């Protein structure tokens, strides 16, 4: 799945570091970090809060540049990365003056797709994933879970092939979270998306991922890479299987060592 | 507008009525000279009796106000976008902008009359000078307060600077813009009257001046009432436009 044929990989992060300078102080957010995401692969990053995961995301999304090291999307080490990823930040960041449907089509507006066509694509996506009745609602009237779904569809419509999801379900209650996890798996199935996913939730990482990178406290480096060999399609009940429970314990132990007191 | 919203104006109405009632009583009880301070009913009577003359002046003042406010809106909005373009422009223009507000309008207005004559132009300039500042400042602040995370999202979509402005920042600044516009609308009538007070052939300012100099205090008050109503009307009009233009904000009482 992740062999050295690196040009086939969706994402290669090689020796990336990022140092922020605040006045005279130097803050190292990322220690040299290596990471890959294969075509159609779901890779999660877990690690203690503030370890630099979001910094890594900004770099991959092309919003930030690494201090040293390099990043390649689909084997392209040189080109601009912005525009090649579907980036979803922690908050849904829906535009309050746009309806759900208009929010979903934002990325197409940026790409200068004609209005009519953009609207039609957004409409079809909402229909396909059972959100058509909310198409004309403003974000203020939607529940947290619903806003997150709309934000996900916005991300997918902009770029379905490679998604960067930064703790998309972090702020949701447990039940909504499970519903959305299943919804996401369904969504990815139909788009064959490659995903890089940040989460704090070990069970979430196990349920969704093919591979999990466990990161250290800041500056982030890779502590361990774990393959999740649960069969697909995944179901919530699989978390109760012996293999999953074992993995969960292993990951929690590893993370607890990194957690600052 | 819902009944609940209307009911929200209740306390203000009660207070206003109470003040006028007290005023009326004070004058009727001869506690003050009714010539120096006419009672509310007498003022309304004078307003109705002189409406044929007053209406001509009102129309003139309204015209100057609306034109000035419109120019100030375009100018203020443009200035806000300009200030937003680069920190350097902001740093160099902002102090000038603030200084412009320290110029006493009563000193400037006569000069404008000398430069531009007695017609509309100097009044429109005064109104514009009064109004562009709150619009520009509110709008610039609105633009500056765009969520940095949102900027990051647009950046990741490789949106151009203008796309970011057009798709996200300007619409996001609209509530601030309307706050500024509401303040400007209340200033605007005053601006026109200051302009007319200096020199004019028509307008409420001129009417007040001539009434005062001929000691017709009740007519000054009548003109003040018209001015107040005109300002309130403009304020209401801006609020109405905001209500129609920003349905997402009003309907859910969402203030950002």
CSV table of C-alpha atoms in Angstrom, one decimal, chain A residues 110-257:
chain,number,residue,atom,x,y,z
A,110,UNK,CA,-13.2,30.6,-6.8
A,111,UNK,CA,-12.5,28.4,-9.8
A,112,UNK,CA,-14.8,30.7,-11.9
A,113,UNK,CA,-17.2,28.0,-12.9
A,114,UNK,CA,-20.3,29.6,-14.3
A,115,UNK,CA,-23.0,30.2,-11.7
A,116,UNK,CA,-25.6,28.0,-13.2
A,117,UNK,CA,-23.3,25.0,-13.6
A,118,UNK,CA,-21.8,25.5,-10.1
A,119,UNK,CA,-25.3,25.7,-8.6
A,120,UNK,CA,-26.3,22.5,-10.4
A,121,UNK,CA,-23.3,20.6,-9.1
A,122,UNK,CA,-23.8,21.8,-5.6
A,123,UNK,CA,-27.5,20.8,-5.9
A,124,UNK,CA,-26.7,17.3,-7.1
A,125,UNK,CA,-24.2,16.8,-4.3
A,126,UNK,CA,-26.6,17.8,-1.7
A,127,UNK,CA,-29.3,15.6,-3.2
A,128,UNK,CA,-26.9,12.6,-3.4
A,129,UNK,CA,-26.0,12.9,0.3
A,130,UNK,CA,-29.5,13.5,1.5
A,131,UNK,CA,-29.2,17.2,2.4
A,132,UNK,CA,-31.4,18.6,-0.3
A,133,UNK,CA,-34.0,19.9,2.2
A,134,UNK,CA,-31.4,22.2,3.7
A,135,UNK,CA,-30.2,23.6,0.4
A,136,UNK,CA,-31.9,27.0,0.9
A,137,UNK,CA,-31.2,27.2,4.7
A,138,UNK,CA,-28.8,29.8,6.1
A,139,UNK,CA,-26.0,28.3,8.3
A,140,UNK,CA,-27.4,30.1,11.4
A,141,UNK,CA,-30.5,27.8,11.2
A,142,UNK,CA,-28.5,24.6,10.9
A,143,UNK,CA,-27.3,22.3,13.7
A,144,UNK,CA,-23.6,21.8,14.3
A,145,UNK,CA,-23.6,18.4,12.7
A,146,UNK,CA,-25.4,19.8,9.6
A,147,UNK,CA,-22.9,22.7,9.3
A,148,UNK,CA,-20.1,20.2,9.4
A,149,UNK,CA,-21.7,18.1,6.6
A,150,UNK,CA,-22.1,21.2,4.5
A,151,UNK,CA,-18.5,22.2,5.0
A,152,UNK,CA,-17.4,18.7,4.0
A,153,UNK,CA,-19.4,18.9,0.8
A,154,UNK,CA,-17.9,22.3,0.1
A,155,UNK,CA,-14.5,20.7,0.5
A,156,UNK,CA,-15.4,17.7,-1.7
A,157,UNK,CA,-16.8,19.9,-4.4
A,158,UNK,CA,-13.7,21.9,-4.5
A,159,UNK,CA,-11.4,18.9,-4.7
A,160,UNK,CA,-12.6,15.4,-4.0
A,161,UNK,CA,-9.3,13.6,-4.9
A,162,UNK,CA,-7.3,14.8,-1.9
A,163,UNK,CA,-8.8,16.0,1.4
A,164,UNK,CA,-7.2,17.6,4.4
A,165,UNK,CA,-9.6,17.3,7.3
A,166,UNK,CA,-8.5,19.0,10.5
A,167,UNK,CA,-10.5,17.6,13.4
A,168,UNK,CA,-13.8,17.9,11.5
A,169,UNK,CA,-15.9,16.2,14.2
A,170,UNK,CA,-14.0,17.6,17.3
A,171,UNK,CA,-16.8,19.9,18.4
A,172,UNK,CA,-19.7,17.5,18.0
A,173,UNK,CA,-21.5,15.4,20.6
A,174,UNK,CA,-20.8,11.6,20.6
A,175,UNK,CA,-23.8,10.5,18.7
A,176,UNK,CA,-23.6,13.1,16.0
A,177,UNK,CA,-20.0,12.3,15.7
A,178,UNK,CA,-20.7,8.6,15.0
A,179,UNK,CA,-23.3,9.5,12.5
A,180,UNK,CA,-20.9,11.8,10.7
A,181,UNK,CA,-18.1,9.3,10.7
A,182,UNK,CA,-20.3,6.8,8.9
A,183,UNK,CA,-21.5,9.5,6.6
A,184,UNK,CA,-17.9,10.5,5.8
A,185,UNK,CA,-16.9,6.9,5.0
A,186,UNK,CA,-19.9,6.6,2.7
A,187,UNK,CA,-18.8,9.9,1.0
A,188,UNK,CA,-15.2,8.8,0.6
A,189,UNK,CA,-16.3,5.5,-0.9
A,190,UNK,CA,-18.0,7.2,-3.8
A,191,UNK,CA,-15.2,9.6,-4.5
A,192,UNK,CA,-12.2,7.3,-3.9
A,193,UNK,CA,-10.6,10.2,-2.1
A,194,UNK,CA,-7.2,10.2,-0.4
A,195,UNK,CA,-7.4,11.7,3.0
A,196,UNK,CA,-5.1,13.2,5.6
A,197,UNK,CA,-7.0,13.5,8.8
A,198,UNK,CA,-6.3,15.1,12.1
A,199,UNK,CA,-8.0,13.9,15.3
A,200,UNK,CA,-7.6,13.6,19.0
A,201,UNK,CA,-9.9,10.7,19.2
A,202,UNK,CA,-8.1,7.4,19.1
A,203,UNK,CA,-11.3,5.4,18.3
A,204,UNK,CA,-12.1,7.7,15.5
A,205,UNK,CA,-8.7,7.2,14.0
A,206,UNK,CA,-9.0,3.5,14.2
A,207,UNK,CA,-12.5,3.4,12.7
A,208,UNK,CA,-11.6,5.6,9.7
A,209,UNK,CA,-8.0,5.0,8.9
A,210,UNK,CA,-5.8,2.7,6.9
A,211,UNK,CA,-2.8,4.1,8.6
A,212,UNK,CA,-2.2,6.1,11.7
A,213,UNK,CA,0.8,8.4,12.4
A,214,UNK,CA,1.4,8.9,16.1
A,215,UNK,CA,3.1,12.2,16.6
A,216,UNK,CA,5.2,13.4,19.6
A,217,UNK,CA,4.7,16.6,21.6
A,218,UNK,CA,6.1,19.7,20.0
A,219,UNK,CA,8.2,19.8,17.9
A,220,UNK,CA,6.2,17.1,16.2
A,221,UNK,CA,8.0,14.1,14.9
A,222,UNK,CA,6.6,10.6,14.0
A,223,UNK,CA,6.7,8.3,17.0
A,224,UNK,CA,5.1,5.4,15.3
A,225,UNK,CA,3.2,4.4,12.2
A,226,UNK,CA,0.4,1.9,12.8
A,227,UNK,CA,-1.5,0.0,10.1
A,228,UNK,CA,-5.2,-0.6,10.8
A,229,UNK,CA,-6.0,-3.9,9.2
A,230,UNK,CA,-9.7,-3.9,9.8
A,231,UNK,CA,-11.7,-4.8,6.7
A,232,UNK,CA,-13.7,-2.3,4.7
A,233,UNK,CA,-16.4,-1.2,4.6
A,234,UNK,CA,-16.0,-0.2,8.2
A,235,UNK,CA,-18.7,-0.3,10.7
A,236,UNK,CA,-19.0,1.2,14.2
A,237,UNK,CA,-19.2,-2.3,15.7
A,238,UNK,CA,-15.7,-3.2,14.5
A,239,UNK,CA,-14.4,-1.0,17.3
A,240,UNK,CA,-15.4,-3.8,19.7
A,241,UNK,CA,-13.4,-6.4,18.0
A,242,UNK,CA,-10.3,-7.7,19.8
A,243,UNK,CA,-7.9,-6.3,17.3
A,244,UNK,CA,-9.4,-2.8,17.5
A,245,UNK,CA,-9.4,-2.8,21.3
A,246,UNK,CA,-5.8,-3.9,21.4
A,247,UNK,CA,-4.8,-1.2,19.0
A,248,UNK,CA,-6.8,1.4,21.0
A,249,UNK,CA,-4.9,0.5,24.2
A,250,UNK,CA,-1.6,0.6,22.4
A,251,UNK,CA,-2.2,4.0,21.0
A,252,UNK,CA,-3.6,5.5,24.2
A,253,UNK,CA,-0.5,4.3,26.1
A,254,UNK,CA,1.8,5.8,23.5
A,255,UNK,CA,-0.1,9.1,23.6
A,256,UNK,CA,-0.2,9.3,27.4
A,257,UNK,CA,3.5,9.3,27.5
